[in-house]
Amino acid sequence: MPMYGRACSLYPRTIEMIDQLDLSDELNQVGIIGRGSVTFTGEGERVTARSINAIFSQMGRTFLDYVLNIRLKYSEDLIRKAYLRVGDKVKVKWEIRDIEQDVGNSDGYKVLSKIGAADTDETQYIRRQVLSLLKHLVGADGDSSAVRNLTEITLKVENSVYHWCRIDGVIETDMPDSELGFGSIESSTHGQVLWVNLDHGRSRIDFALNTELYENIRQSVADRYIVDDCIILAGDACHLHSSGAAQGMNTGTHDAVNLAWKLGGILRGWYRPKILSTYEDERRPAAQHLIKVDKDFSSLISGDIPAGYEGSSLSAVDLHAQVFEENIQFTIGLGVHYDGDSLFNRAAKAGSVTVGWRALDALLYSPGSKTPARLQQLTPNHSSYWIVVFAGEPISTKQKLCDFRIYFDSENSIFRRAPSESIGTLTIIRGVKNQGDAALGVPSFGKFYYDIDGSAHGRFGMSADAGGIAVVRPDEILAFATRLDQGRDLHEYFAGILQLGS
């Protein structure tokens, strides 16, 4: 009998990520779109300003302003099918049984993995050669990770005193507005009782319990995510937490996307091998923050006051509403960010943007079209960077555009020396013109799109008179920005990241 995880809710930032991978529509076709919630007190009084309902009021910075509820058995199946479509193979119901490392092997191999069928004695040895004489095994094999255990990575687990029950099924209820997507009841005996609409006509009920039918809440972060630059942990294999904030699939997706573009670029020969370490540098602090928040949520959902709040005059219900609201941006992913002074994220020299944070989305128009396209759709995640040229109003920026074009075409330009396909370009013109290149006065940098109302320029803090250049990472994190006539700053930014040609 196949076993599946319990994760079922995807928040806006995660949906943005899978949308860049061209997967969101397939998952949306199966799951339930939630844009609202209903909450009742233990006395049956309806309240609207707290619990899950509060998150929907803070989704204004994304066009994907909903929560997608889809059980893991269905999301896994859709992702697996997409993986097979690109020509890779998947072994179902196989497990890692042994790992050997040979970091000094002269043929470039670092890892020898022994896998076995879960229900037979059949075994195979897997050796995979990768570029740059690197070898990687990614352990995204859940909270009982064999990869983690076989490589002796420490995961010191803290078991809480709380037990939660979860039931999925076809459930009858007379709770008003139970079809909104989410519901909750503030119970004095079972904590925050959660109701979730699921795919295929199913629903889920979560509540605190003290019998044999429960989820034993465990919380921990692995002491390291990478061993010898070749064995890597992701998802539940490197962090454990409750389902209180529905972070399982979301945090795991953030891990996967952060790792995949870096590792994918290394394997293609685009990026320097040293960038792999930044996966742990960025994702482990995010997991540590999640565990801290999760400990508070676990206590409050179960009806107790967590450590650090003993002096609060609020009840567990009211304190839960306060702590939940304080952490909404992190919970829905739009507030997840990385160090603004690092190998990838450099202080911006133009615009009014904050590097290390998600690049804001915007509506743009292709020539002749009355139907807008989202900037994030125009910059898909193929492990390559995006240089977004904000041309401003060309009447005012024409000389700056000419200066950038001269740099762009020069022999020492980053666009000439970077590995093929490692950098994509896109030009955004303020307003609407009869013909883009004619208006720019130079050939556009990649395809051009119109920012009819100036909102795209405004979101990045680029004025119509000055324009600017934004460097966006493959995972849609804003990495750097500079003036339109300072294209040479791009060389300084990429010098430590890309494998540059001579």
Coordinates of C-alpha atoms in Angstrom, one line a residue:
M1 CA 0.0 0.0 0.0
P2 CA 1.6 3.3 -1.0
M3 CA 2.3 5.8 1.8
Y4 CA 2.1 9.5 1.4
G5 CA 2.9 12.5 3.5
R6 CA 0.3 14.7 5.0
A7 CA 1.1 18.0 3.4
C8 CA -1.7 19.5 1.4
S9 CA -1.6 23.4 1.3
L10 CA 0.5 25.5 -1.1
Y11 CA 0.8 29.2 -0.3
P12 CA 1.3 32.1 -2.9
R13 CA 5.1 32.2 -3.0
T14 CA 5.3 28.4 -3.5
I15 CA 2.6 28.7 -6.2
E16 CA 4.7 31.4 -7.9
M17 CA 7.7 29.0 -7.9
I18 CA 5.9 26.1 -9.4
D19 CA 4.3 28.5 -11.9
Q20 CA 7.8 29.5 -13.1
L21 CA 8.4 25.7 -13.6
D22 CA 5.1 25.5 -15.7
L23 CA 3.4 23.3 -13.2
S24 CA 0.8 25.5 -11.5
D25 CA -2.0 25.0 -14.0
E26 CA -1.7 21.2 -13.8
L27 CA -2.0 21.3 -10.0
N28 CA -4.7 23.9 -10.0
Q29 CA -6.8 21.6 -12.2
V30 CA -6.8 19.0 -9.5
G31 CA -6.7 20.9 -6.2
I32 CA -9.1 23.3 -4.4
I33 CA -8.5 27.0 -4.7
G34 CA -9.0 28.7 -1.3
R35 CA -9.6 32.4 -1.1
G36 CA -11.4 32.6 2.3
S37 CA -11.9 31.1 5.7
V38 CA -14.5 31.1 8.4
T39 CA -13.7 31.0 12.2
F40 CA -16.0 30.3 15.1
T41 CA -15.4 30.7 18.8
G42 CA -16.2 27.8 21.1
E43 CA -19.6 29.4 21.8
G44 CA -20.4 29.4 18.1
E45 CA -19.8 33.1 17.5
R46 CA -18.4 33.9 14.1
V47 CA -15.2 36.0 13.9
T48 CA -13.5 37.1 10.8
A49 CA -10.3 39.0 11.7
R50 CA -8.2 36.1 12.9
S51 CA -6.9 32.6 12.3
I52 CA -6.4 31.6 8.6
N53 CA -8.7 34.3 7.3
A54 CA -6.1 36.9 8.2
I55 CA -3.7 35.6 5.6
F56 CA -5.9 36.5 2.7
S57 CA -5.8 40.2 3.5
Q58 CA -2.0 40.1 3.2
M59 CA -1.7 38.6 -0.3
G60 CA -1.9 42.0 -2.1
R61 CA 1.7 41.8 -3.4
T62 CA 1.1 38.8 -5.7
F63 CA -1.3 38.0 -8.6
L64 CA -1.6 34.4 -7.3
D65 CA -3.5 35.4 -4.2
Y66 CA -4.9 32.1 -3.1
V67 CA -4.0 28.9 -1.3
L68 CA -4.0 25.7 -3.3
N69 CA -5.2 22.6 -1.3
I70 CA -4.0 19.4 -3.0
R71 CA -3.0 16.2 -1.2
L72 CA 0.5 15.0 -1.6
K73 CA -0.4 11.8 -3.5
Y74 CA -1.8 13.9 -6.3
S75 CA 0.8 16.6 -6.4
E76 CA 3.6 14.0 -6.3
D77 CA 2.0 12.2 -9.2
L78 CA 1.7 15.4 -11.3
I79 CA 5.3 16.4 -10.6
R80 CA 6.5 12.9 -11.3
K81 CA 4.8 12.9 -14.7
A82 CA 6.4 16.3 -15.5
Y83 CA 9.8 14.9 -14.6
L84 CA 9.3 11.9 -16.9
R85 CA 8.3 14.2 -19.8
V86 CA 11.7 15.8 -19.8
G87 CA 13.3 12.4 -20.3
D88 CA 14.4 11.4 -16.8
K89 CA 13.6 8.2 -15.0
V90 CA 11.8 7.6 -11.7
K91 CA 12.1 4.4 -9.6
V92 CA 9.0 4.0 -7.4
K93 CA 9.1 2.1 -4.1
W94 CA 12.9 1.8 -4.1
E95 CA 15.1 2.9 -1.1
I96 CA 18.7 3.8 -0.4
R97 CA 20.5 1.0 1.5
D98 CA 24.1 2.1 1.5
I99 CA 26.3 5.0 0.5
E100 CA 30.1 5.0 -0.1
Q101 CA 32.2 8.1 -0.5
D102 CA 35.5 8.4 -2.4
V103 CA 36.3 12.0 -2.6
G104 CA 39.8 11.4 -4.1
N105 CA 38.7 9.1 -6.9
S106 CA 40.5 10.2 -10.0
D107 CA 37.7 9.4 -12.4
G108 CA 35.5 12.1 -11.0
Y109 CA 33.1 9.9 -9.1
K110 CA 32.4 10.8 -5.5
V111 CA 29.4 8.8 -4.4
L112 CA 28.4 5.2 -4.8
S113 CA 24.8 4.5 -3.8
K114 CA 23.3 1.1 -3.3
I115 CA 19.5 1.1 -3.7
G116 CA 17.0 -1.7 -3.2
A117 CA 13.4 -2.5 -4.1
A118 CA 11.3 -1.9 -0.9
D119 CA 9.5 -5.2 -1.2
T120 CA 12.2 -7.5 -2.7
D121 CA 15.9 -8.4 -2.2
E122 CA 16.8 -6.8 -5.6
T123 CA 19.6 -4.2 -5.4
Q124 CA 21.5 -2.0 -7.8
Y125 CA 24.5 0.2 -7.5
I126 CA 24.1 3.7 -8.9
R127 CA 27.1 5.8 -10.1
R128 CA 26.4 9.1 -11.8
Q129 CA 29.2 11.2 -13.3
V130 CA 28.6 15.0 -13.3
L131 CA 30.4 17.9 -14.8
S132 CA 33.3 19.7 -13.0
L133 CA 34.3 16.4 -11.4
L134 CA 31.5 16.7 -8.9
K135 CA 29.1 14.0 -7.7
H136 CA 25.9 14.7 -5.9
L137 CA 23.3 12.7 -4.1
V138 CA 20.3 14.7 -2.9
G139 CA 18.5 13.2 0.0
A140 CA 14.9 14.5 -0.1
D141 CA 13.7 11.3 1.5
G142 CA 11.6 12.6 4.3
D143 CA 11.8 12.8 8.1
S144 CA 13.3 9.3 8.4
S145 CA 15.9 10.1 5.8
A146 CA 18.2 7.2 5.0
V147 CA 20.6 9.5 3.3
R148 CA 20.9 11.6 6.5
N149 CA 21.3 8.5 8.7
L150 CA 23.8 6.8 6.4
T151 CA 26.0 10.0 6.3
E152 CA 25.6 10.5 10.0
I153 CA 24.3 14.0 9.8
T154 CA 22.9 15.0 13.2
L155 CA 19.3 15.9 13.6
K156 CA 18.6 16.4 17.3
V157 CA 14.9 15.9 17.6
E158 CA 12.8 17.7 20.2
N159 CA 9.5 15.8 21.0
S160 CA 6.7 18.1 22.2
V161 CA 4.0 17.1 24.6
Y162 CA 1.3 17.8 22.1
H163 CA -0.6 15.2 20.1
W164 CA -2.8 16.1 17.1
C165 CA -5.3 14.0 15.2
R166 CA -5.9 14.4 11.5
I167 CA -8.8 12.8 9.5
D168 CA -9.3 13.0 5.7
G169 CA -12.5 11.8 4.2
V170 CA -16.0 12.6 2.9
I171 CA -17.2 14.5 5.9
E172 CA -20.7 15.9 6.5
T173 CA -20.9 19.2 8.4
D174 CA -23.5 21.9 9.2
M175 CA -20.7 24.5 9.7
P176 CA -21.7 27.6 7.7
D177 CA -19.5 28.5 4.7
S178 CA -17.5 25.2 5.0
E179 CA -16.8 25.4 1.3
L180 CA -14.6 28.6 1.4
G181 CA -11.4 26.6 1.6
F182 CA -10.7 26.7 5.3
G183 CA -12.5 26.9 8.6
S184 CA -11.6 26.8 12.3
I185 CA -13.3 26.4 15.6
E186 CA -11.7 27.7 18.8
S187 CA -12.3 24.8 21.1
S188 CA -11.5 24.7 24.8
T189 CA -11.0 20.9 24.7
H190 CA -9.4 20.3 21.3
G191 CA -7.4 23.5 20.7
Q192 CA -7.8 25.2 17.3
V193 CA -9.9 22.7 15.3
L194 CA -9.0 23.2 11.6
W195 CA -11.2 22.4 8.6
V196 CA -9.7 22.2 5.1
N197 CA -11.4 21.6 1.8
L198 CA -9.3 19.1 -0.2
D199 CA -9.3 17.7 -3.8
H200 CA -11.8 15.1 -5.0
G201 CA -14.6 16.1 -2.7
R202 CA -12.6 15.3 0.5
S203 CA -12.1 17.4 3.6
R204 CA -9.7 17.4 6.5
I205 CA -10.2 17.9 10.2
D206 CA -7.3 18.6 12.6
F207 CA -7.6 18.8 16.4
A208 CA -5.6 18.3 19.6
L209 CA -6.0 14.8 21.1
N210 CA -4.8 12.7 24.0
T211 CA -5.5 9.2 22.7
E212 CA -3.7 6.7 20.5
L213 CA -4.8 8.4 17.2
Y214 CA -2.5 11.4 17.0
E215 CA 0.4 13.1 15.3
N216 CA 3.4 13.2 17.5
I217 CA 4.9 16.6 17.0
R218 CA 8.7 16.7 16.5
Q219 CA 10.8 19.7 15.8
S220 CA 14.4 19.9 14.6
V221 CA 16.9 21.2 12.0
A222 CA 19.9 19.2 10.7
D223 CA 23.3 20.4 11.9
R224 CA 24.4 20.6 8.2
Y225 CA 22.7 20.2 4.8
I226 CA 25.8 19.3 2.7
V227 CA 28.5 16.7 3.2
D228 CA 31.8 16.9 1.2
D229 CA 30.1 19.0 -1.5
C230 CA 28.4 15.9 -2.9
I231 CA 25.6 14.7 -0.5
I232 CA 22.8 17.1 0.1
L233 CA 19.7 17.1 2.2
A234 CA 16.4 18.9 1.4
G235 CA 12.8 19.1 2.7
D236 CA 11.8 17.0 5.7
A237 CA 15.1 15.2 5.6
C238 CA 16.8 18.2 7.1
H239 CA 14.0 19.9 9.1
L240 CA 11.0 18.5 11.1
H241 CA 8.0 20.5 12.3
S242 CA 4.3 20.3 13.0
S243 CA 1.6 20.9 10.4
G244 CA 0.3 23.8 12.4
A245 CA 1.3 26.4 9.8
A246 CA 1.0 24.1 6.8
Q247 CA 4.6 24.6 5.9
G248 CA 5.6 21.0 4.8
M249 CA 5.2 21.3 1.1
N250 CA 6.0 25.0 1.1
T251 CA 9.3 24.8 2.9
G252 CA 10.3 21.7 0.9
T253 CA 9.5 23.5 -2.4
H254 CA 11.6 26.5 -1.3
D255 CA 14.5 24.1 -0.5
A256 CA 14.1 22.3 -3.8
V257 CA 13.9 25.4 -6.0
N258 CA 16.9 27.1 -4.2
L259 CA 19.0 23.9 -4.6
A260 CA 17.9 23.0 -8.1
W261 CA 18.9 26.2 -9.9
K262 CA 22.3 26.2 -8.3
L263 CA 23.0 22.5 -8.8
G264 CA 21.5 22.6 -12.3
G265 CA 23.7 25.5 -13.3
I266 CA 26.8 23.8 -11.9
L267 CA 26.0 20.6 -13.9
R268 CA 25.7 22.7 -17.0
G269 CA 29.0 24.3 -16.5
W270 CA 27.5 27.7 -15.9
Y271 CA 28.2 28.4 -12.3
R272 CA 31.3 28.0 -10.1
P273 CA 31.1 24.9 -7.8
K274 CA 31.5 27.1 -4.7
I275 CA 28.0 28.5 -5.1
L276 CA 26.6 25.1 -3.9
S277 CA 27.4 26.0 -0.3
T278 CA 25.0 29.0 -0.5
Y279 CA 22.1 26.5 -0.5
E280 CA 22.8 25.7 3.2
D281 CA 23.7 29.4 3.9
E282 CA 20.3 30.5 2.7
R283 CA 17.9 27.7 3.5
R284 CA 19.1 26.5 7.0
P285 CA 18.4 29.9 8.7
A286 CA 14.9 29.9 7.1
A287 CA 14.3 26.4 8.6
Q288 CA 15.6 27.6 12.0
H289 CA 13.2 30.5 12.0
L290 CA 10.4 28.1 11.0
I291 CA 11.1 25.8 14.0
K292 CA 11.0 28.8 16.3
V293 CA 7.7 29.9 15.0
D294 CA 6.4 26.3 14.9
K295 CA 7.1 25.8 18.6
D296 CA 4.9 28.8 19.4
F297 CA 2.1 27.7 17.0
S298 CA 2.2 24.1 18.4
S299 CA 1.6 25.3 22.0
L300 CA -1.0 27.9 21.1
I301 CA -3.0 25.6 18.7
S302 CA -3.1 23.0 21.5
G303 CA -4.4 25.7 24.0
D304 CA -1.2 26.4 26.0
I305 CA 0.9 29.6 26.4
P306 CA 4.4 29.0 24.9
A307 CA 7.7 29.8 26.5
G308 CA 8.5 33.5 26.3
Y309 CA 4.9 34.6 26.5
E310 CA 4.2 33.7 30.1
G311 CA 3.6 37.3 31.1
S312 CA 1.0 37.9 28.4
S313 CA -2.5 38.8 29.5
L314 CA -4.0 37.3 26.4
S315 CA -5.7 33.9 26.2
A316 CA -4.1 31.1 24.1
V317 CA -6.8 31.8 21.4
D318 CA -6.1 35.6 21.3
L319 CA -2.3 35.1 21.5
H320 CA -2.5 32.6 18.6
A321 CA -4.2 35.2 16.5
Q322 CA -1.5 37.7 17.3
V323 CA 1.5 35.4 16.7
F324 CA -0.1 34.1 13.5
E325 CA -0.7 37.5 12.1
E326 CA 2.9 38.6 13.0
N327 CA 4.2 35.8 10.9
I328 CA 1.8 35.8 8.0
Q329 CA 4.3 37.1 5.4
F330 CA 6.8 34.3 6.3
T331 CA 4.0 31.7 6.4
I332 CA 2.7 32.5 2.9
G333 CA 6.3 32.8 1.6
L334 CA 6.2 36.4 0.3
G335 CA 8.3 37.5 3.3
V336 CA 11.0 34.8 2.9
H337 CA 14.2 36.5 2.1
Y338 CA 18.0 36.0 2.2
D339 CA 21.0 37.9 3.3
G340 CA 21.3 41.1 1.4
D341 CA 25.1 41.1 1.5
S342 CA 26.3 37.8 0.1
L343 CA 27.8 36.2 -3.0
F344 CA 24.4 36.4 -4.7
N345 CA 22.8 39.4 -3.2
R346 CA 24.6 42.8 -3.6
A347 CA 23.6 46.2 -2.5
A348 CA 21.5 47.9 -5.2
K349 CA 22.9 51.0 -7.0
A350 CA 19.6 52.0 -8.6
G351 CA 15.9 51.9 -7.9
S352 CA 14.3 51.6 -4.5
V353 CA 14.4 47.8 -4.2
T354 CA 15.8 45.6 -1.4
V355 CA 18.0 42.8 -2.6
G356 CA 17.6 39.3 -1.2
W357 CA 13.8 39.6 -1.4
R358 CA 11.3 38.3 -3.9
A359 CA 11.3 40.4 -7.1
L360 CA 7.8 41.9 -7.3
D361 CA 5.6 40.8 -10.1
A362 CA 4.0 43.2 -12.6
L363 CA 1.7 43.2 -15.7
L364 CA 3.3 43.8 -19.1
Y365 CA 2.0 43.9 -22.6
S366 CA 3.6 42.4 -25.7
P367 CA 3.4 44.5 -28.9
G368 CA -0.2 44.7 -30.2
S369 CA -1.7 42.7 -27.4
K370 CA -4.5 43.8 -25.2
T371 CA -4.0 40.8 -22.9
P372 CA -1.3 41.3 -20.2
A373 CA 1.4 38.8 -19.2
R374 CA 3.0 38.6 -15.8
L375 CA 6.7 39.4 -15.5
Q376 CA 7.2 36.2 -13.6
Q377 CA 5.7 34.2 -16.5
L378 CA 8.1 36.0 -18.9
T379 CA 11.1 35.0 -16.7
P380 CA 10.7 31.3 -16.2
N381 CA 13.1 29.3 -14.0
H382 CA 15.5 27.4 -16.3
S383 CA 18.4 27.8 -13.8
S384 CA 19.5 30.9 -15.7
Y385 CA 19.6 34.5 -14.5
W386 CA 17.5 37.3 -15.9
I387 CA 18.7 40.8 -16.7
V388 CA 15.6 43.0 -16.8
V389 CA 16.3 46.3 -18.5
F390 CA 13.9 49.1 -17.4
A391 CA 14.2 51.4 -20.4
G392 CA 12.0 54.1 -18.8
E393 CA 10.7 56.7 -21.3
P394 CA 13.2 56.4 -24.2
I395 CA 13.0 60.2 -25.0
S396 CA 14.7 60.7 -21.6
T397 CA 16.9 57.6 -21.5
K398 CA 18.1 57.3 -25.1
Q399 CA 21.8 58.2 -24.3
K400 CA 21.9 55.8 -21.4
L401 CA 20.4 53.0 -23.6
C402 CA 23.1 53.7 -26.2
D403 CA 25.8 53.4 -23.5
F404 CA 24.4 50.1 -22.3
R405 CA 24.1 48.8 -25.9
I406 CA 27.8 49.7 -26.5
Y407 CA 28.7 47.7 -23.4
F408 CA 26.3 44.9 -24.3
D409 CA 27.9 44.3 -27.7
S410 CA 31.6 44.7 -26.5
E411 CA 34.0 41.8 -26.4
N412 CA 34.4 42.1 -22.6
S413 CA 30.7 42.3 -22.0
I414 CA 29.3 39.7 -19.5
F415 CA 26.9 38.8 -22.2
R416 CA 29.8 37.7 -24.5
R417 CA 31.8 35.9 -21.8
A418 CA 29.0 34.2 -19.9
P419 CA 28.2 30.6 -20.8
S420 CA 25.5 30.2 -23.4
E421 CA 22.0 30.4 -22.0
S422 CA 23.1 31.2 -18.5
I423 CA 21.7 34.8 -18.7
G424 CA 18.4 35.8 -20.3
T425 CA 17.5 39.4 -21.1
L426 CA 14.2 41.3 -21.2
T427 CA 13.4 45.0 -21.9
I428 CA 10.5 46.9 -20.4
I429 CA 9.5 50.2 -22.0
R430 CA 7.4 52.8 -20.2
G431 CA 4.1 53.4 -22.0
V432 CA 3.2 52.1 -25.5
K433 CA 5.1 52.8 -28.7
N434 CA 4.5 52.0 -32.4
Q435 CA 7.7 49.9 -32.5
G436 CA 10.0 49.1 -29.6
D437 CA 13.4 49.2 -31.2
A438 CA 12.6 52.4 -33.1
A439 CA 11.5 54.0 -29.8
L440 CA 14.6 52.7 -27.9
G441 CA 17.0 54.0 -30.6
V442 CA 18.9 50.7 -30.3
P443 CA 18.0 47.0 -30.7
S444 CA 16.2 45.8 -27.6
F445 CA 17.9 43.6 -25.0
G446 CA 16.0 40.4 -25.5
K447 CA 12.2 40.7 -26.2
F448 CA 10.6 44.0 -25.3
Y449 CA 7.3 44.6 -23.4
Y450 CA 5.3 47.6 -22.6
D451 CA 4.7 48.9 -19.1
I452 CA 1.5 50.8 -20.0
D453 CA 0.8 52.4 -16.6
G454 CA 4.3 52.5 -15.2
S455 CA 3.5 50.1 -12.4
A456 CA 6.4 47.7 -13.3
H457 CA 8.9 50.6 -13.2
G458 CA 7.3 51.8 -10.0
R459 CA 7.5 48.4 -8.2
F460 CA 11.2 48.3 -8.8
G461 CA 11.7 52.0 -8.0
M462 CA 13.0 52.7 -11.6
S463 CA 11.9 56.2 -12.8
A464 CA 10.8 56.9 -16.3
D465 CA 13.5 59.5 -16.7
A466 CA 16.4 57.3 -15.6
G467 CA 15.4 53.7 -16.0
G468 CA 17.7 51.0 -14.6
I469 CA 18.9 47.4 -14.7
A470 CA 17.7 44.7 -12.4
V471 CA 19.5 41.3 -11.9
V472 CA 17.0 38.6 -11.0
R473 CA 18.0 35.2 -9.8
P474 CA 16.4 32.1 -11.3
D475 CA 14.3 31.7 -8.2
E476 CA 12.9 35.2 -8.7
I477 CA 15.0 36.8 -5.9
L478 CA 16.2 40.3 -6.7
A479 CA 20.0 40.0 -6.6
F480 CA 21.3 43.4 -7.7
A481 CA 20.4 46.6 -9.5
T482 CA 22.4 49.3 -11.2
R483 CA 22.0 52.4 -13.4
L484 CA 21.2 52.0 -17.0
D485 CA 24.5 53.5 -18.2
Q486 CA 26.6 51.3 -15.8
G487 CA 26.4 47.9 -17.5
R488 CA 30.0 47.2 -16.4
D489 CA 28.7 46.7 -12.9
L490 CA 27.2 43.5 -14.1
H491 CA 30.7 42.0 -14.8
E492 CA 31.7 42.7 -11.2
Y493 CA 28.5 41.0 -9.9
F494 CA 28.8 37.9 -12.0
A495 CA 32.6 37.4 -11.8
G496 CA 32.4 35.2 -8.7
I497 CA 29.3 33.3 -9.8
L498 CA 29.7 32.4 -13.5
Q499 CA 32.4 30.3 -15.3
L500 CA 33.4 33.2 -17.6
G501 CA 35.1 32.6 -20.9
S502 CA 38.2 34.6 -22.0

